């Protein structure tokens, strides 16, 4: 798949009410070799993001990286060889024992049939998702009875698995789009296909947004009369493209889909088509897809399963897992720089305070968070891996006064260990401009909520870390004259949530990504002047305090005075 730029949304991680202490995975007792030679925090982009592919932040012309939990129904269809398994096609898990794919995926170039399917893996070249992956042998490969290899019609097939796939956070079955008309919205295509014409297949799962084209456009792009397409495109097919993105070699058999909410605001995938073929996947290319609804009866007969919306949604774990709330960012995207403050070694933090990693061993938070209680925070916890790291020192801004001077409401937390900056947990860079000037007009801030599970009330005690999208107004300036004078950061936020379920994570990040460089930037920390998730966002700007921050972070000669309540 190919794309130029796709917008970045922050990560969502579920946290249980009782937290298990996890052995450090992203921290070490040994500092980096050049740790004591660092002169400025301004080197953050080159220091931590010079090779973004290494950190799974793939924003390139050839597609956007998809991660665990986004497409739990995605299947990789493979052929076992002497060198290992080659995954040459994609597919969609539509029932515990059935994968939907293309008929032309029935044999490889050697004339051999596929023998295995891999589910729940988003990186076929590493062990990243192996604990979530399921490798299942193929029992039968059932092509549509009217399919002929010499032509591109009736190109749809079902793979029957030797054993049923098990539902998990990485694997679940999708539903089918049952309307004759293709959805009007942009569709998502997913696969492990090549990242461009004549390139190798991608080891990581890629996603692309495509628009459906009308018949005349399809006819212009896909000429009829050839031996393989003598009647042109039929009603059972449709075509789509994205201008600068498309499906490519190796994506065959995979899904093109939409996501639609249920009546209870849960959301799940509806498979509209199966990837078939297209023009060479360069700029302006067009892909052709089998229209799934045209083969609904055949699919139901072969699987002995009803695919009505009611039956499928009722039984699909994919719909049970995603709760849709307007303004909340769900796609899990790395790197992660957000951590939470904890006062004790075990249990959940009842104070709802967050922080942001800005260095190997420093995180920034609000002074009001660390000074409002009888004890200082003793730990930070990574929202990515739930590992807890002890806090060594806490530094309060010297001009902060409890209950006053909110423009100085920041503090630094020094960790007892050093971040291993070679994984998906990375520091955020500091925005060094007194004005925001973010063209996307969006900011994201941290919130904490008890998730409302309609189908499973027993989960009401689960807490969820959310990143909520807020609309940047007046370039981040506050409308209140007093707040303007205090050099705070303001942004509008009018999301609608069930009352009282969402709480601001004070001290957490207010951030965005520089859309021309794909770097995460920290603009401010959430202030306790923000009254709620549905109200205007108020934060303490970072830019005026960079000098103070660097004087602490980069001074390795001695420790600063520690705040004591």
Coordinates of C-alpha atoms in Angstrom, one line a residue:
X1 CA 0.0 0.0 0.0
X2 CA 1.1 3.6 -0.6
X3 CA 0.3 7.0 0.9
X4 CA 2.1 10.3 1.3
X5 CA 1.1 11.6 4.7
X6 CA -1.4 10.2 7.2
X7 CA -2.3 12.1 10.3
X8 CA -1.1 10.9 13.6
X9 CA -3.3 10.1 16.6
X10 CA -2.1 9.1 20.0
X11 CA -2.2 5.8 21.6
X12 CA -4.9 4.3 23.8
X13 CA -4.0 1.8 26.5
X14 CA -6.4 0.0 28.8
X15 CA -5.4 -0.1 32.5
X16 CA -6.9 -2.4 35.1
X17 CA -8.0 -1.1 38.5
X18 CA -5.4 -3.3 40.2
X19 CA -2.0 -3.0 38.4
X20 CA 0.5 -5.8 38.3
X21 CA 4.1 -4.7 38.9
X22 CA 6.0 -5.5 35.7
X23 CA 9.7 -6.0 35.3
X24 CA 11.3 -3.0 33.6
X25 CA 11.4 -3.5 29.8
X26 CA 12.1 0.0 28.6
X27 CA 14.5 1.2 31.4
X28 CA 17.9 0.3 32.6
X29 CA 20.3 1.2 35.4
X30 CA 23.0 2.2 32.8
X31 CA 22.9 5.7 31.2
X32 CA 23.5 6.1 27.4
X33 CA 27.1 6.5 26.5
X34 CA 26.7 10.2 25.7
X35 CA 24.3 11.0 28.5
X36 CA 26.6 13.4 30.3
X37 CA 27.6 15.2 27.1
X38 CA 24.1 16.3 26.1
X39 CA 24.0 20.1 25.8
X40 CA 20.4 20.9 24.8
X41 CA 17.0 19.3 24.7
X42 CA 16.7 20.8 21.2
X43 CA 18.5 17.8 19.8
X44 CA 15.4 15.6 20.5
X45 CA 14.4 15.2 16.8
X46 CA 17.8 14.0 15.7
X47 CA 18.6 12.1 18.9
X48 CA 15.3 10.1 19.2
X49 CA 13.7 10.3 15.8
X50 CA 16.5 10.3 13.2
X51 CA 15.5 6.7 12.2
X52 CA 11.8 6.6 12.8
X53 CA 11.3 3.2 11.1
X54 CA 13.2 1.7 14.0
X55 CA 10.5 2.9 16.3
X56 CA 7.6 1.6 14.2
X57 CA 6.5 5.1 13.3
X58 CA 6.2 4.4 9.6
X59 CA 4.9 7.5 7.8
X60 CA 6.1 7.0 4.2
X61 CA 4.9 7.1 0.7
X62 CA 4.3 3.3 0.8
X63 CA 1.7 3.2 3.5
X64 CA 0.8 3.8 7.2
X65 CA 1.7 1.1 9.7
X66 CA -1.2 -0.6 11.3
X67 CA -0.9 -2.0 14.9
X68 CA -2.4 -4.7 17.1
X69 CA -6.1 -4.1 17.8
X70 CA -6.9 -2.1 14.6
X71 CA -7.6 -5.0 12.3
X72 CA -8.1 -8.1 14.4
X73 CA -9.7 -9.9 11.5
X74 CA -6.7 -9.6 9.2
X75 CA -5.2 -12.9 8.1
X76 CA -1.9 -13.6 6.3
X77 CA -2.2 -16.6 3.9
X78 CA 1.1 -18.6 3.7
X79 CA 3.0 -21.3 1.9
X80 CA 5.5 -23.4 3.9
X81 CA 8.8 -23.7 2.1
X82 CA 12.3 -24.9 3.1
X83 CA 13.2 -21.4 4.1
X84 CA 10.1 -20.9 6.2
X85 CA 6.6 -19.6 5.5
X86 CA 6.0 -17.2 2.6
X87 CA 3.0 -15.0 3.1
X88 CA 1.8 -14.0 -0.4
X89 CA -1.9 -13.2 0.1
X90 CA -4.2 -11.7 2.6
X91 CA -7.6 -12.7 3.9
X92 CA -10.3 -11.8 6.4
X93 CA -11.5 -13.9 9.3
X94 CA -15.3 -13.9 9.0
X95 CA -16.1 -16.9 11.3
X96 CA -14.0 -18.9 13.8
X97 CA -13.1 -21.5 11.1
X98 CA -13.3 -19.5 7.9
X99 CA -11.2 -16.9 6.1
X100 CA -12.5 -15.0 3.1
X101 CA -9.9 -14.4 0.4
X102 CA -9.4 -14.3 -3.4
X103 CA -9.7 -17.4 -5.6
X104 CA -6.5 -16.6 -7.4
X105 CA -4.6 -17.1 -4.1
X106 CA -5.2 -20.8 -4.4
X107 CA -1.8 -21.5 -5.8
X108 CA 1.6 -19.8 -5.9
X109 CA 4.1 -19.5 -8.8
X110 CA 5.1 -23.1 -8.2
X111 CA 1.5 -24.3 -8.5
X112 CA 1.3 -25.2 -4.8
X113 CA -1.6 -24.5 -2.6
X114 CA -1.3 -22.4 0.7
X115 CA -1.2 -24.5 3.8
X116 CA -1.3 -22.1 6.7
X117 CA -2.9 -18.9 8.0
X118 CA -1.5 -16.5 10.5
X119 CA -3.8 -14.3 12.6
X120 CA -3.1 -11.5 15.1
X121 CA 0.4 -10.6 13.8
X122 CA 1.2 -7.1 12.5
X123 CA 4.9 -7.7 11.9
X124 CA 5.7 -10.9 10.2
X125 CA 9.5 -10.3 10.4
X126 CA 9.8 -9.9 14.1
X127 CA 8.6 -11.4 17.4
X128 CA 6.7 -8.2 18.2
X129 CA 3.2 -9.7 18.2
X130 CA 4.1 -13.4 18.5
X131 CA 2.5 -13.8 21.9
X132 CA -0.8 -12.7 20.3
X133 CA -0.5 -14.5 17.0
X134 CA -2.3 -17.7 16.0
X135 CA -0.8 -20.0 13.4
X136 CA -3.5 -22.4 12.0
X137 CA -3.3 -25.0 9.3
X138 CA -5.6 -24.9 6.3
X139 CA -8.1 -27.8 5.9
X140 CA -9.6 -26.9 2.5
X141 CA -9.4 -24.0 0.0
X142 CA -12.8 -23.5 -1.6
X143 CA -12.9 -21.4 -4.7
X144 CA -16.1 -20.1 -6.1
X145 CA -17.4 -22.8 -8.5
X146 CA -17.6 -20.4 -11.4
X147 CA -14.1 -19.1 -11.0
X148 CA -11.7 -19.7 -13.9
X149 CA -8.0 -18.9 -13.6
X150 CA -7.8 -17.5 -17.1
X151 CA -10.3 -14.7 -16.2
X152 CA -10.8 -12.2 -13.4
X153 CA -14.4 -13.0 -12.6
X154 CA -15.9 -14.8 -9.6
X155 CA -12.5 -14.3 -7.9
X156 CA -13.5 -15.1 -4.3
X157 CA -12.8 -18.1 -2.1
X158 CA -13.1 -19.4 1.4
X159 CA -10.4 -21.0 3.5
X160 CA -11.6 -23.6 6.0
X161 CA -9.2 -23.8 9.0
X162 CA -8.2 -27.0 10.8
X163 CA -9.3 -25.5 14.1
X164 CA -11.2 -22.5 15.2
X165 CA -9.5 -19.2 15.8
X166 CA -9.7 -18.0 19.4
X167 CA -11.0 -14.5 20.1
X168 CA -8.5 -12.2 21.8
X169 CA -7.4 -8.5 21.8
X170 CA -5.6 -9.3 18.5
X171 CA -8.0 -11.7 16.8
X172 CA -11.7 -11.6 16.1
X173 CA -14.0 -12.1 13.1
X174 CA -15.5 -9.2 11.0
X175 CA -19.0 -8.8 9.6
X176 CA -20.0 -8.3 5.9
X177 CA -21.4 -5.2 4.2
X178 CA -24.7 -6.4 2.9
X179 CA -25.9 -3.5 0.9
X180 CA -25.8 -3.5 -2.9
X181 CA -24.4 0.0 -3.0
X182 CA -20.9 0.5 -1.8
X183 CA -20.5 2.9 1.1
X184 CA -20.1 6.5 0.2
X185 CA -17.4 7.2 2.8
X186 CA -13.7 6.5 2.4
X187 CA -12.8 2.8 2.8
X188 CA -9.8 1.2 4.5
X189 CA -7.7 -1.3 2.7
X190 CA -5.3 -3.5 4.7
X191 CA -2.5 -5.9 3.8
X192 CA 1.1 -7.0 3.8
X193 CA 1.6 -6.1 0.1
X194 CA 4.4 -4.3 -1.6
X195 CA 5.1 -0.7 -0.6
X196 CA 5.3 0.3 -4.3
X197 CA 5.6 -0.9 -7.8
X198 CA 8.3 -3.7 -8.2
X199 CA 9.2 -3.4 -4.5
X200 CA 9.3 -6.2 -1.9
X201 CA 6.3 -7.3 0.2
X202 CA 5.9 -5.4 3.5
X203 CA 6.7 -7.4 6.6
X204 CA 4.5 -5.0 8.6
X205 CA 0.7 -4.6 8.2
X206 CA -0.1 -1.5 6.2
X207 CA -3.4 0.4 5.8
X208 CA -4.6 2.9 3.3
X209 CA -7.7 5.1 2.8
X210 CA -9.3 4.7 -0.6
X211 CA -12.3 6.4 -2.3
X212 CA -14.6 4.3 -4.5
X213 CA -14.7 5.4 -8.2
X214 CA -17.7 5.6 -10.4
X215 CA -18.1 3.2 -13.4
X216 CA -16.9 5.6 -16.0
X217 CA -13.7 6.3 -14.1
X218 CA -13.2 2.5 -13.7
X219 CA -13.7 1.9 -17.4
X220 CA -11.2 4.5 -18.3
X221 CA -8.6 3.1 -15.9
X222 CA -9.4 -0.6 -16.4
X223 CA -9.8 -1.3 -20.2
X224 CA -12.2 -4.1 -21.2
X225 CA -11.8 -6.6 -24.0
X226 CA -8.7 -8.3 -22.8
X227 CA -8.5 -12.1 -22.6
X228 CA -8.7 -12.0 -18.8
X229 CA -11.4 -9.3 -18.7
X230 CA -13.5 -9.8 -21.9
X231 CA -16.7 -8.3 -20.5
X232 CA -15.0 -5.4 -18.6
X233 CA -15.9 -4.9 -15.0
X234 CA -19.1 -6.6 -13.8
X235 CA -21.7 -5.5 -11.2
X236 CA -20.0 -8.0 -8.8
X237 CA -16.9 -5.8 -8.9
X238 CA -15.9 -2.2 -8.0
X239 CA -12.8 -0.1 -8.2
X240 CA -11.2 2.4 -5.8
X241 CA -8.0 4.4 -5.3
X242 CA -6.5 7.2 -3.3
X243 CA -4.5 9.3 -5.8
X244 CA -1.2 8.6 -3.9
X245 CA -2.2 5.3 -2.4
X246 CA -3.5 2.0 -3.5
X247 CA -3.3 -1.7 -2.8
X248 CA -0.4 -3.5 -4.4
X249 CA 1.1 -6.9 -5.1
X250 CA 0.7 -9.2 -2.1
X251 CA -2.5 -7.5 -0.9
X252 CA -4.6 -9.9 -2.9
X253 CA -7.4 -11.5 -1.0
X254 CA -7.2 -9.0 1.8
X255 CA -10.1 -6.8 2.9
X256 CA -11.3 -3.4 1.9
X257 CA -13.8 -2.2 4.5
X258 CA -15.7 0.4 6.4
X259 CA -16.4 0.8 10.1
X260 CA -19.9 1.6 11.2
X261 CA -21.3 2.1 14.8
X262 CA -24.0 0.0 16.3
X263 CA -27.0 1.5 18.1
X264 CA -25.2 1.3 21.4
X265 CA -22.2 3.3 19.9
X266 CA -19.9 0.4 19.6
X267 CA -18.1 0.1 16.3
X268 CA -16.8 -2.7 14.2
X269 CA -15.6 -3.6 10.7
X270 CA -17.8 -4.4 7.7
X271 CA -16.0 -6.0 4.8
X272 CA -17.1 -4.5 1.5
X273 CA -14.7 -6.1 -0.9
X274 CA -11.8 -8.5 -1.5
X275 CA -8.6 -7.2 -3.1
X276 CA -8.2 -8.5 -6.7
X277 CA -6.0 -6.7 -9.1
X278 CA -5.3 -3.2 -10.5
X279 CA -3.1 -0.9 -12.5
X280 CA 0.6 -0.8 -11.5
X281 CA 0.7 0.6 -8.0
X282 CA 2.2 4.0 -8.6
X283 CA 0.7 7.5 -8.2
X284 CA -2.9 7.6 -9.5
X285 CA -3.2 3.8 -9.7
X286 CA -6.6 2.1 -9.4
X287 CA -7.5 -1.2 -7.7
X288 CA -10.3 -3.6 -8.5
X289 CA -12.2 -5.5 -5.8
X290 CA -14.8 -8.3 -5.6
X291 CA -18.1 -7.0 -4.2
X292 CA -18.7 -9.3 -1.2
X293 CA -22.5 -8.9 -1.0
X294 CA -22.8 -10.4 -4.5
X295 CA -21.7 -13.7 -3.0
X296 CA -23.5 -13.6 0.3
X297 CA -25.6 -16.7 -0.4
X298 CA -22.6 -18.7 -1.5
X299 CA -20.7 -17.7 1.6
X300 CA -23.5 -18.5 4.0
X301 CA -24.0 -21.9 2.3
X302 CA -20.4 -22.8 2.5
X303 CA -19.9 -21.7 6.1
X304 CA -23.4 -22.8 7.3
X305 CA -23.6 -19.4 9.1
X306 CA -25.9 -16.4 9.0
X307 CA -24.2 -13.1 8.1
X308 CA -27.2 -10.8 8.9
X309 CA -26.2 -7.7 10.7
X310 CA -28.1 -8.7 13.8
X311 CA -26.5 -12.2 14.0
X312 CA -23.0 -11.1 13.2
X313 CA -22.8 -8.0 15.5
X314 CA -24.2 -10.1 18.3
X315 CA -21.5 -12.7 17.9
X316 CA -18.6 -10.5 16.9
X317 CA -15.9 -9.7 19.5
X318 CA -14.7 -6.9 17.2
X319 CA -17.9 -4.9 17.9
X320 CA -17.7 -5.7 21.6
X321 CA -14.3 -4.2 21.8
X322 CA -14.5 -0.7 20.4
X323 CA -16.5 2.0 22.2
X324 CA -17.0 5.0 20.0
X325 CA -17.1 8.5 21.6
X326 CA -17.0 11.6 19.5
X327 CA -13.6 13.4 19.8
X328 CA -11.7 10.4 21.3
X329 CA -8.7 9.1 19.5
X330 CA -8.6 5.3 19.3
X331 CA -6.0 4.1 16.8
X332 CA -2.9 2.8 18.7
X333 CA 0.1 4.6 17.3
X334 CA 3.6 4.6 18.5
X335 CA 5.9 6.1 19.9
X336 CA 4.4 6.6 23.4
X337 CA 5.7 9.3 25.7
X338 CA 2.9 9.5 28.2
X339 CA 3.3 8.1 31.7
X340 CA 1.2 8.3 34.9
X341 CA 2.2 9.3 38.5
X342 CA 1.8 6.8 41.3
X343 CA 2.2 7.2 45.0
X344 CA 2.5 3.5 45.9
X345 CA 4.1 0.4 44.4
X346 CA 0.9 -1.4 43.9
X347 CA -2.7 -0.4 43.0
X348 CA -4.1 2.3 40.8
X349 CA -3.3 6.0 41.3
X350 CA -6.4 7.7 42.7
X351 CA -5.1 11.2 41.9
X352 CA -5.4 11.0 38.1
X353 CA -2.1 12.7 37.5
X354 CA 0.0 12.2 34.4
X355 CA 3.4 13.2 33.1
X356 CA 5.4 13.3 29.8
X357 CA 8.8 11.8 29.2
X358 CA 11.1 14.5 27.9
X359 CA 14.5 12.9 28.5
X360 CA 16.1 9.5 29.4
X361 CA 15.2 10.0 33.1
X362 CA 13.0 13.1 33.4
X363 CA 9.3 13.5 33.0
X364 CA 7.4 16.8 33.2
X365 CA 4.1 17.2 35.1
X366 CA 2.2 19.9 37.0
X367 CA 3.4 21.2 40.3
X368 CA -0.1 21.1 41.7
X369 CA -0.1 17.3 41.1
X370 CA 3.0 16.5 43.0
X371 CA 2.4 19.0 45.8
X372 CA -1.3 18.6 46.6
X373 CA -0.9 15.5 48.7
X374 CA 1.0 14.6 51.9
X375 CA 3.4 12.4 50.0
X376 CA 5.4 12.9 46.9
X377 CA 4.8 10.5 44.0
X378 CA 7.0 7.4 44.4
X379 CA 6.7 5.9 40.9
X380 CA 5.9 6.6 37.3
X381 CA 4.1 4.0 35.2
X382 CA 4.4 3.5 31.5
X383 CA 1.0 3.4 29.8
X384 CA 2.5 1.2 27.2
X385 CA 3.8 -1.7 29.2
X386 CA 2.4 -1.0 32.7
X387 CA 6.0 -1.1 34.2
X388 CA 6.6 1.1 37.2
X389 CA 9.9 3.0 37.8
X390 CA 10.8 4.5 41.1
X391 CA 11.1 8.3 41.4
X392 CA 14.4 9.7 42.7
X393 CA 13.8 13.4 42.9
X394 CA 11.0 15.9 42.3
X395 CA 11.7 19.5 41.2
X396 CA 9.0 22.3 41.5
X397 CA 9.2 25.4 39.4
X398 CA 10.7 28.1 41.8
X399 CA 8.0 30.6 40.9
X400 CA 5.1 28.3 41.5
X401 CA 2.8 29.1 44.4
X402 CA 0.1 26.6 45.5
X403 CA -3.2 27.9 44.2
X404 CA -1.6 30.8 42.4
X405 CA 0.6 31.5 39.4
X406 CA -0.8 28.8 37.1
X407 CA 1.5 29.8 34.3
X408 CA 4.3 28.3 36.4
X409 CA 2.4 25.1 37.4
X410 CA 5.0 22.7 36.2
X411 CA 7.4 20.2 37.9
X412 CA 10.1 17.7 36.9
X413 CA 10.2 14.1 38.1
X414 CA 13.6 12.5 38.0
X415 CA 13.6 8.7 37.6
X416 CA 15.9 6.2 39.3
X417 CA 16.5 4.5 35.9
X418 CA 17.3 5.5 32.4
X419 CA 15.0 5.1 29.4
X420 CA 16.2 2.7 26.7
X421 CA 15.5 4.9 23.7
X422 CA 15.6 2.1 21.1
X423 CA 12.0 0.9 21.6
X424 CA 8.5 2.3 21.2
X425 CA 8.6 4.3 24.4
X426 CA 10.3 7.6 23.5
X427 CA 10.5 11.2 24.9
X428 CA 8.4 13.9 23.4
X429 CA 10.2 16.9 22.0
X430 CA 9.6 20.4 23.4
X431 CA 7.8 23.0 21.3
X432 CA 10.1 26.1 21.1
X433 CA 7.7 28.8 19.9
X434 CA 5.6 31.2 21.9
X435 CA 2.8 30.6 19.4
X436 CA 1.4 27.2 18.4
X437 CA 1.2 27.6 14.6
X438 CA 0.0 24.1 14.1
X439 CA -1.6 23.8 10.7
X440 CA -3.8 20.9 11.6
X441 CA -5.7 22.9 14.2
X442 CA -5.7 20.0 16.6
X443 CA -4.3 19.4 20.0
X444 CA -4.5 16.2 22.1
X445 CA -4.7 15.9 25.8
X446 CA -4.8 13.2 28.4
X447 CA -7.9 12.0 30.2
X448 CA -8.8 9.1 32.5
X449 CA -12.2 7.5 32.5
X450 CA -14.3 4.5 33.7
X451 CA -15.3 2.9 30.4
X452 CA -18.9 2.4 29.8
X453 CA -19.4 -1.2 28.6
X454 CA -23.0 -1.7 27.6
X455 CA -22.6 -5.4 26.8
X456 CA -20.5 -6.3 29.8
X457 CA -21.4 -4.4 33.0
X458 CA -18.9 -6.4 35.0
X459 CA -16.2 -4.3 33.2
X460 CA -17.4 -1.0 34.7
X461 CA -14.5 -0.9 37.2
X462 CA -11.9 -0.9 34.3
X463 CA -10.2 2.3 33.7
X464 CA -9.1 3.6 30.3
X465 CA -6.4 6.0 29.4
X466 CA -7.8 8.2 26.6
X467 CA -6.3 10.9 24.4
X468 CA -8.9 13.4 23.5
X469 CA -8.9 15.6 20.4
X470 CA -9.4 19.3 21.0
X471 CA -9.8 22.1 18.5
X472 CA -7.1 24.7 18.5
X473 CA -8.7 28.2 18.6
X474 CA -7.0 31.6 18.1
X475 CA -3.6 29.9 17.8
X476 CA -3.8 28.6 21.4
X477 CA -4.4 32.0 23.0
X478 CA -6.9 32.2 25.8
X479 CA -9.9 34.5 25.6
X480 CA -10.0 35.3 29.3
X481 CA -7.8 38.4 29.8
X482 CA -6.4 37.1 33.1
X483 CA -5.4 33.8 31.4
X484 CA -3.9 35.7 28.5
X485 CA -1.7 37.7 30.9
X486 CA -0.6 34.5 32.6
X487 CA 0.6 33.0 29.3
X488 CA -1.5 29.9 29.4
X489 CA -2.6 27.6 26.5
X490 CA -6.3 27.3 25.7
X491 CA -8.2 25.1 23.3
X492 CA -11.9 24.4 22.8
X493 CA -13.3 21.0 23.5
X494 CA -17.0 20.2 23.1
X495 CA -17.1 16.4 23.1
X496 CA -20.2 14.7 24.5
X497 CA -19.7 12.0 27.1
X498 CA -21.8 10.3 29.7
X499 CA -21.7 12.7 32.6
X500 CA -18.9 12.1 35.2
X501 CA -17.3 9.2 33.3
X502 CA -14.3 11.2 32.2
X503 CA -11.7 13.0 34.3
X504 CA -8.9 15.2 33.2
X505 CA -5.4 13.8 33.7
X506 CA -3.8 16.9 35.3
X507 CA -0.1 17.2 34.6
X508 CA -0.6 15.0 31.4
X509 CA 0.6 16.1 28.0
X510 CA -1.0 18.6 25.6
X511 CA 0.6 17.6 22.4
X512 CA 0.5 17.2 18.7
X513 CA 2.7 16.1 15.8
X514 CA 4.6 18.4 13.4
X515 CA 2.9 17.3 10.3
X516 CA 5.8 18.1 8.0
X517 CA 8.2 16.0 10.1
X518 CA 6.1 13.4 12.0
X519 CA 7.6 14.3 15.3
X520 CA 5.6 14.4 18.6
X521 CA 5.8 17.8 20.2
X522 CA 4.8 18.7 23.8
X523 CA 3.1 22.1 23.9
X524 CA 2.0 22.1 27.5
X525 CA 0.7 20.2 30.5
X526 CA -2.9 19.9 31.5
X527 CA -3.8 22.5 34.2
X528 CA -6.3 22.1 37.0
X529 CA -8.0 25.2 35.6
X530 CA -9.5 22.8 33.1
X531 CA -12.8 21.8 34.7
X532 CA -13.8 18.7 32.7
X533 CA -13.4 16.6 29.6
X534 CA -16.3 18.4 27.8
X535 CA -15.1 21.9 28.8
X536 CA -12.4 24.2 27.4
X537 CA -8.9 22.9 27.8
X538 CA -6.4 25.0 29.7
X539 CA -2.8 24.2 30.1
X540 CA 0.6 25.6 31.2
X541 CA 2.7 26.4 28.2
X542 CA 6.1 24.7 28.0
X543 CA 8.0 27.2 25.8
X544 CA 8.6 29.9 28.4
X545 CA 10.1 27.4 30.8
X546 CA 12.6 25.5 28.5
X547 CA 15.5 27.3 30.1
X548 CA 14.5 26.2 33.6
X549 CA 13.9 22.6 32.3
X550 CA 17.3 22.4 30.7
X551 CA 19.0 23.7 33.8
X552 CA 17.7 20.7 35.7
X553 CA 17.8 18.0 33.1
X554 CA 21.2 18.8 31.7
X555 CA 22.9 19.6 35.1
X556 CA 24.6 16.4 36.1
X557 CA 27.0 17.8 38.6
X558 CA 24.7 17.8 41.6
X559 CA 21.1 17.3 42.5
X560 CA 18.8 20.3 42.9
X561 CA 16.9 21.0 46.1
X562 CA 14.0 18.6 46.4
X563 CA 10.5 20.0 47.2
X564 CA 9.2 18.7 50.5
X565 CA 5.6 19.4 51.5

